Structures are given as structure tokens and as C-alpha cells.
């Protein structure tokens, strides 16, 4: 047998490692999610109660918007229908975040507190990957679906035609938004490596997120800036809403995707620093 | 040295802890100036373990046993010193290393509470990339050894503590690790289950040749499983050798328990040795090792003895003395290995 | 009587120590109360600006400064009457940490109430500067007379106790079901509309405003605020106070019934 030539063989091997690695990680995510769903099925009865609770929250906001709009037909340039689009995108985003990201972030926090993060570190698997994909809150999919349905309905009421381009940019900006929120939340969670007792720091995110139900322009200028750049709530909700309405340039979508990628890279670095601190590695 | 699977050299771990006294005044003061204290959890620990050995770490709470084990499994970075496990530096946490080790902690669970243990096993199979054939055969083996049959389909939250521990052990061994770290595995478990877990670990070691490092503050764990013990106290390694040798060195005496035909007062029996216990006709005497035969002979000759046994002092006494600081006898050039 | 004083004092001390340990967490929880009122204020300010003039409904008029006053006072009063045991309880029942509390010769409500009071005392002191800043920044309309604020005090105290009792009764539902999320959310929805949380009651549809006055929510929420802002006539205020006392009594009755039934249920299942 000929000796394999070194250069192409290694690139071929590393490429297969890449694909095989990706396949392995995909399999692992599937198993994690399946296990999560199984665990949730144990509490089947709570499913409807939770969906109901979630719906009630949505109806409260719709109600309060209706009351405000009974006295005026626009709030800072947003009509009722437009505000409804924003609210439905908020609801969709909230559902997705609570389904995919929330349970994992909270689990990391409690694992750090109880010392069970060790088990994650003992596995032959990237710790950030395992901690981020471990759990899935399946019932939230109902919120996401309702939000999606409401978004499409509200857009329809605005008599804006919906096309493939809009759908694609909507999906892209949603994905970017999710990545941005994930990065921000993981950043806060990583802080608990140093400040274990401030584990409700995620409340800051939620307090800010609440504000995203309404158009960001109703807030004072300085707050608008905070909600767009510092805690990127407005960005994450307004941008997909605009994409859905077809009022977004391709440039902005690209910016959103690049921003998401940068934040992800930064938080991954920060996580590694936090982990080194957790295991007592000197800086 | 070269055939050591686990080797440590001068391993140290020091923590900086923020100290604060109780009270309102101090909590305000601590906002401005913090006082730190260096806690040396592990000081300069050096030893080697060969493949297939079962080593027990003894020490009171806070001695540094768990810290050492965490460093060897890669969970903690040491402050200084080196260690190699299976040829890897543990705290680099390379995947190849992690695939071959396992850590079981007595007071913490890794199993998912809401689903049957079997489902957690399947997750591990995927994570550790265990081929189906191997997974099946290892699982069958573990089910048989640990008597898991009925337990695997019940949600973990419905199992008793002992049953949960068995499932934890199984989950940790599915990937057939070559090195097994056990940190207080029998904590809180009832006596019968303790015995079963011990027997399992011993069987597992015999069957697979896995190297086992076990910490416990239950003497029975260590005496049942490990011929070799390492005593750690205040972070330092006090003794490394066989358990019986430790006993001989620390407490160089034996216990004679005699059942006499007729009771006798303590001062009369004191000529044979130290009377440590006297209950009617039953007496316990403590005599120096070298004088045991003489004392027994005299007792049998001078008194009517119904029953007599000669015992080693309970190992707990040995360990207590070690911890209380009678370490002069065991440190120094006398250290075994 | 001295017994109760001692009980509350020792629990307050424990609450203090606990909060000292978790200083920043406590602060973050306290700031949560800012969000709702400020968002509502932003919405109504935008509405006012769109109209160019104030908003009127049901004989009451609100311009921008009035809204600022309303929501700011609502925020402060809301903070002073808040309670969270309804959320805690489900957790306690699930983890079994309720059992040791039930074994003590003291009803758990006392420990929780003293923690509640201690938390409010501490956080009010911490939030006072922030509230003052908000007063300066938001330019709220002053009440016709500051005596109104003093008159609001009894209403506020009644509101706080009533709210606590009803919330605790709600919390006891956790004895029966873990599906407390929906129930708590339902309470939140009712509270949002009927207590004037999202908008002054006068600005809501007529039927909603009428309904509100027949529920405990009005007394627990908007009523003290309206007194402080001088928007309630004397006869209406007297009526409101009587209504509050009625709902307090009703709350105590409901609480005792629900609690007794709940504990029986809890021990039947195996605490």
C-alpha cells in the first residue's frame, strides 16, 4: 500500500473531523432536547396552565394598548396596528428565548451555586456547548407559535404584502436577535462565577425586556439609547419587526448578523475566562 | 515511576478567603477594606498510584481530600506542583482524558431527576460516544453487579438515596473509565447499602482492572476496599502505606478481651495490662504488642478464663490519634513506599 | 402581646442578616417595582403629546404632569404594599421546605410578614434617593394640598395589610396544585386593570371602572394613590375606607378557611 501523502490526507482527515464533529454535536443536541421534553412530559398537567398564563400576559398588554389608543390614534408615530406588530414580535421573541435560552442560563446559575457545574466540566464535551443546549422548555413553543401567528395577522392588517424576501430577512434577524440575547445573558451568567450571590442579575435583562413591548420611541432619548445599545432589547425586537414589514434594508440585516457573530465571539471568550476563574486557574 | 498511572509531585492548592466577623459594623467596614486569609487546602502532596490499585484517602472534613481529587480529575487548577493522570495533565481537561476517567460525588447527583435513570444513561452514551455493542454489554454487566433491574425505569426522584447512588455509579461507569475517583460515595447511605456499594467497587476493580481513588471519612469504606491508604490532614500527606502497618506503628499495642469465670476488681487485673473496660466478668486489657504473649500466658495460668480473644485496636483509634497530632511516629524516614 | 413583639423583633433581625448577605440581590429585586409604572407613564405621556392636550375621562382630567404624579405615587405606594409569598409558596411546597415551618408553634405568616416589613424598610431607605431623583426629573403635578398625603396614610396601611392577606390566601392554593402560574397570572391581570396599575381608573371604560370599585383590587391599589393626589371627594373617601375594611375582614376569613383546608390536604398527601 502506498504511503498516504501527508498534506492532503491531513486536510481530508481534519475536514471529516469537522463534519463528523458537527454530526456528533447535532446528535448530542437532539438527545438533550429529547430528554428535556421527556422530563417535561412528567408535568403534562401544567402545560395548559402555563400556556394560559402566558396568554393572559399578552392580553393584558393588548388591553392596555387599546385603552391608550382609545384616546389617540398614534403614539410617537406608531399606529395601533403597527404597535400590535411590535407586540407580537415581542411575544414571539419572548417565547423563543424562554424556550431555548432561558432554561439553560438559569440552570448554569443554579449549578454554579450548588457546585454541580463540575459534572458539566467532567464530560468530554465543550462546557459552553453542553451548558447552553442542555435544556429546552418545550411548552414555550406555544407562545412562540401564537406570537408568530399574531405577527403575520398584524402585518396582514397593515396591508403590507408578504414575500419570500421578507420572510427570509425576518428569520435572519430573529436568529441574530436570539444570538444577541444569548450572548448578553451568558455574559451576565458568567459574572456569577465571580459574584455567586448576585444570581438574580438576570432580572436586569427581564426588567429591560419588559420595556420592549412598546415602541422604543415613547421612552426618553437617553433610555432609548440604553435599550438599543447597552441592553440591546429594542434592537432585538424592533429590527425583526421592521424586517417583517419589509422596511429593512439588506444592509441592516447584514449589520445585525455581524453584530450577533461578534457578540457571540466575545461572550465565548469571556466564558472561557470565567471558567478559568472557576477552576482556580491563575489569570 | 514510569509505570505509575497517577502521579503527583508537590501539588499545592491555596485559596484566598475573605474574612469578616459578624455584626453590622463589620459588614459596613468590609465595604471599604477587605481582609483576606490564605487557606492552604493542599500542601505539597506527592505520591504515585499504579494501574489497578485501589487507594483510600483518609482524613477529617476539610483535610484536603476532595480538593486533591478535584485537581486529579481536572476540576481545579493547582496553585503549584504537577500531576499526571494517564499521561495527561488533568486540568487541561482534554477530551481524550475526560473520556477515560470518572468522578462520583456522594452528595451531588448528575442524573436528571424527572426521568428514569435509563434515559440519562442514553444521554451519556451519546456524549461519550459509546458504540452500541459496548454500551449494551457494559450496561448488562452493571445491572447485574448493582442489581439495578427494576430501578432503571422509575424516575430518579422516586428512588431512595441508596438506589439513586447505585444509578449514579452505573452512569459514571458506562464508558468504562480506566481511573475512577470516588468522593464520599457512601455518604448518607444505610449500612446495608454501604456494604453493597463497597462490594461492587471491589468487584469492579477486579473485573476491569480500573484504578480506584476513594475518599471517605467512613473507616469501614477504606478498611474494606483499600490495602493502601493515604492519610491527609490540614492539606499535608501524613502517611502513605498499608493500613495494617499504620496501625502497628501508631498504636503498638493489642487488645485482650477475656471472659473470666469469676469477676475480679480492676486493680487486681492491672498487673496484666491496662484495664480499659471492666463489665462484671468481661475485661478488656491493653498490652504492648511485644508483651502480648506473656500477658496471655499469665492470664491463662493465674485465672480461670472461659473465653479469650486477642485483637488489633480499632482502626478508628489509630486514625483519631493520627488526626490529634501524634504524627511524629509516622512522618519522617519511616514513611512507607 | 409581649410575645408577639419578641417574635417579630427576632424575625426582623434574621431578615436583616439575610438581606445583608445578599445585598445586591435584594437591591435588584427592589428595583423591579420601577419598571411597570415607568413604562405606563411613558405610554400615557406619548398619548398626551399626541393629543396636544390632556386626557379626560369620567370627570377627571390628566395632563402630562398629572400622569407623572399618578404613576410615581403608584410606584411608591405599590412598593410599600408589595408581597411575593404567592410565588415563594409553590416552591416551598414542592421542595418540602414548608414542612419544618408547619411544625413550629407559630404560623408561618408571621415570619414571612416580618421579612416583608424588614425588606420594605431597608429597600425604602435605599430607594428614597432614586425616588427623589424621579420627582425632580419627571415634574409631577403637586397635590392640591399636602394634607391629602397624610390622609392617604390609613388607606395605605389598610391597602398593605389587605393585599398581604389576600396574597397569602392565594399562596395557600399551592397546597392543592402546582399550577399556580396560571392563578398568579390571573391575579396579575385583574390587578393590572382593576387596581389602576396600567392606567388611572377614571380613564378606563366605564364598566371597568364600576367593576373595579366592587372588587378588593381598587382598595388595594389606586384608592390610596387617588386620595394622596386629592382626586377623591370626602364622602367617596369615607366610602372607600369602609370598603377597604370590609375587604380586609373578608380577606382574613378567606385566608383562614383556605389555609385550614390547605394544611389538611397537605398532611393528607404526606408532607
PDB file of N, CA and C in Angstrom, chain A residues 105-118 120-121 131 189-197 199 271 274-275 278, chain B residues 108:
ATOM      1  N   UNK A 105     -29.651  29.084  30.845  1.00  0.00           N
ATOM      2  CA  UNK A 105     -28.953  30.122  31.603  1.00  0.00           C
ATOM      3  C   UNK A 105     -29.260  29.993  33.088  1.00  0.00           C
ATOM      4  N   UNK A 106     -30.533  29.724  33.403  1.00  0.00           N
ATOM      5  CA  UNK A 106     -30.885  29.572  34.817  1.00  0.00           C
ATOM      6  C   UNK A 106     -30.238  28.340  35.406  1.00  0.00           C
ATOM      7  N   UNK A 107     -30.123  27.304  34.583  1.00  0.00           N
ATOM      8  CA  UNK A 107     -29.511  26.083  35.077  1.00  0.00           C
ATOM      9  C   UNK A 107     -28.037  26.307  35.395  1.00  0.00           C
ATOM     10  N   UNK A 108     -27.356  27.076  34.561  1.00  0.00           N
ATOM     11  CA  UNK A 108     -25.943  27.347  34.829  1.00  0.00           C
ATOM     12  C   UNK A 108     -25.806  28.074  36.159  1.00  0.00           C
ATOM     13  N   UNK A 109     -26.666  29.070  36.360  1.00  0.00           N
ATOM     14  CA  UNK A 109     -26.595  29.835  37.599  1.00  0.00           C
ATOM     15  C   UNK A 109     -26.784  28.931  38.810  1.00  0.00           C
ATOM     16  N   UNK A 110     -27.791  28.054  38.757  1.00  0.00           N
ATOM     17  CA  UNK A 110     -28.010  27.207  39.927  1.00  0.00           C
ATOM     18  C   UNK A 110     -26.917  26.159  40.047  1.00  0.00           C
ATOM     19  N   UNK A 111     -26.343  25.737  38.922  1.00  0.00           N
ATOM     20  CA  UNK A 111     -25.253  24.777  39.006  1.00  0.00           C
ATOM     21  C   UNK A 111     -24.016  25.385  39.655  1.00  0.00           C
ATOM     22  N   UNK A 112     -23.765  26.650  39.332  1.00  0.00           N
ATOM     23  CA  UNK A 112     -22.627  27.309  39.962  1.00  0.00           C
ATOM     24  C   UNK A 112     -22.871  27.415  41.459  1.00  0.00           C
ATOM     25  N   UNK A 113     -24.112  27.738  41.801  1.00  0.00           N
ATOM     26  CA  UNK A 113     -24.435  27.892  43.211  1.00  0.00           C
ATOM     27  C   UNK A 113     -24.330  26.570  43.963  1.00  0.00           C
ATOM     28  N   UNK A 114     -24.792  25.479  43.344  1.00  0.00           N
ATOM     29  CA  UNK A 114     -24.818  24.202  44.058  1.00  0.00           C
ATOM     30  C   UNK A 114     -23.602  23.341  43.801  1.00  0.00           C
ATOM     31  N   UNK A 115     -22.692  23.813  42.988  1.00  0.00           N
ATOM     32  CA  UNK A 115     -21.476  23.040  42.760  1.00  0.00           C
ATOM     33  C   UNK A 115     -21.640  21.899  41.781  1.00  0.00           C
ATOM     34  N   UNK A 116     -22.761  21.825  41.093  1.00  0.00           N
ATOM     35  CA  UNK A 116     -22.944  20.725  40.149  1.00  0.00           C
ATOM     36  C   UNK A 116     -22.452  21.070  38.750  1.00  0.00           C
ATOM     37  N   UNK A 117     -21.892  22.275  38.584  1.00  0.00           N
ATOM     38  CA  UNK A 117     -21.280  22.595  37.292  1.00  0.00           C
ATOM     39  C   UNK A 117     -20.110  21.653  37.035  1.00  0.00           C
ATOM     40  N   UNK A 118     -19.566  21.104  38.120  1.00  0.00           N
ATOM     41  CA  UNK A 118     -18.451  20.162  37.986  1.00  0.00           C
ATOM     42  C   UNK A 118     -18.780  19.036  37.020  1.00  0.00           C
ATOM     43  N   UNK A 120     -20.628  19.076  34.463  1.00  0.00           N
ATOM     44  CA  UNK A 120     -20.514  19.539  33.081  1.00  0.00           C
ATOM     45  C   UNK A 120     -19.046  19.536  32.665  1.00  0.00           C
ATOM     46  N   UNK A 121     -18.188  19.977  33.579  1.00  0.00           N
ATOM     47  CA  UNK A 121     -16.765  20.075  33.266  1.00  0.00           C
ATOM     48  C   UNK A 121     -16.106  18.711  33.104  1.00  0.00           C
ATOM     49  N   UNK A 131     -23.605  23.346  28.427  1.00  0.00           N
ATOM     50  CA  UNK A 131     -24.419  24.169  29.326  1.00  0.00           C
ATOM     51  C   UNK A 131     -25.478  24.957  28.569  1.00  0.00           C
ATOM     52  N   UNK A 189     -24.525  35.731  33.226  1.00  0.00           N
ATOM     53  CA  UNK A 189     -24.396  34.480  33.974  1.00  0.00           C
ATOM     54  C   UNK A 189     -22.935  34.207  34.308  1.00  0.00           C
ATOM     55  N   UNK A 190     -22.049  34.491  33.346  1.00  0.00           N
ATOM     56  CA  UNK A 190     -20.621  34.268  33.593  1.00  0.00           C
ATOM     57  C   UNK A 190     -20.138  35.136  34.742  1.00  0.00           C
ATOM     58  N   UNK A 191     -20.754  36.299  34.924  1.00  0.00           N
ATOM     59  CA  UNK A 191     -20.367  37.152  36.048  1.00  0.00           C
ATOM     60  C   UNK A 191     -20.568  36.446  37.374  1.00  0.00           C
ATOM     61  N   UNK A 192     -21.554  35.516  37.438  1.00  0.00           N
ATOM     62  CA  UNK A 192     -21.784  34.828  38.706  1.00  0.00           C
ATOM     63  C   UNK A 192     -20.633  33.901  39.079  1.00  0.00           C
ATOM     64  N   UNK A 193     -19.724  33.632  38.165  1.00  0.00           N
ATOM     65  CA  UNK A 193     -18.516  32.901  38.549  1.00  0.00           C
ATOM     66  C   UNK A 193     -17.739  33.691  39.586  1.00  0.00           C
ATOM     67  N   UNK A 194     -17.783  35.015  39.449  1.00  0.00           N
ATOM     68  CA  UNK A 194     -17.096  35.856  40.398  1.00  0.00           C
ATOM     69  C   UNK A 194     -18.010  36.290  41.544  1.00  0.00           C
ATOM     70  N   UNK A 195     -19.271  36.600  41.170  1.00  0.00           N
ATOM     71  CA  UNK A 195     -20.190  37.115  42.188  1.00  0.00           C
ATOM     72  C   UNK A 195     -21.330  36.125  42.368  1.00  0.00           C
ATOM     73  N   UNK A 196     -21.037  35.050  43.113  1.00  0.00           N
ATOM     74  CA  UNK A 196     -22.009  33.961  43.195  1.00  0.00           C
ATOM     75  C   UNK A 196     -23.339  34.402  43.790  1.00  0.00           C
ATOM     76  N   UNK A 197     -23.291  35.376  44.679  1.00  0.00           N
ATOM     77  CA  UNK A 197     -24.522  35.689  45.387  1.00  0.00           C
ATOM     78  C   UNK A 197     -25.416  36.659  44.640  1.00  0.00           C
ATOM     79  N   UNK A 199     -27.038  36.064  41.937  1.00  0.00           N
ATOM     80  CA  UNK A 199     -27.522  35.219  40.863  1.00  0.00           C
ATOM     81  C   UNK A 199     -28.875  35.642  40.310  1.00  0.00           C
ATOM     82  N   UNK A 271     -16.571  33.677  28.661  1.00  0.00           N
ATOM     83  CA  UNK A 271     -16.925  32.436  29.335  1.00  0.00           C
ATOM     84  C   UNK A 271     -15.672  31.645  29.689  1.00  0.00           C
ATOM     85  N   UNK A 274     -14.083  33.143  32.603  1.00  0.00           N
ATOM     86  CA  UNK A 274     -14.850  32.820  33.799  1.00  0.00           C
ATOM     87  C   UNK A 274     -14.601  31.406  34.266  1.00  0.00           C
ATOM     88  N   UNK A 275     -14.513  30.488  33.317  1.00  0.00           N
ATOM     89  CA  UNK A 275     -14.303  29.090  33.653  1.00  0.00           C
ATOM     90  C   UNK A 275     -12.931  28.894  34.286  1.00  0.00           C
ATOM     91  N   UNK A 278     -13.234  29.869  37.722  1.00  0.00           N
ATOM     92  CA  UNK A 278     -13.985  28.879  38.489  1.00  0.00           C
ATOM     93  C   UNK A 278     -13.079  27.729  38.905  1.00  0.00           C
TER      94      UNK A 278
ATOM     95  N   UNK B 108     -23.676  14.828  45.589  1.00  0.00           N
ATOM     96  CA  UNK B 108     -24.206  15.552  44.433  1.00  0.00           C
ATOM     97  C   UNK B 108     -24.559  14.591  43.329  1.00  0.00           C
TER      98      UNK B 108
END
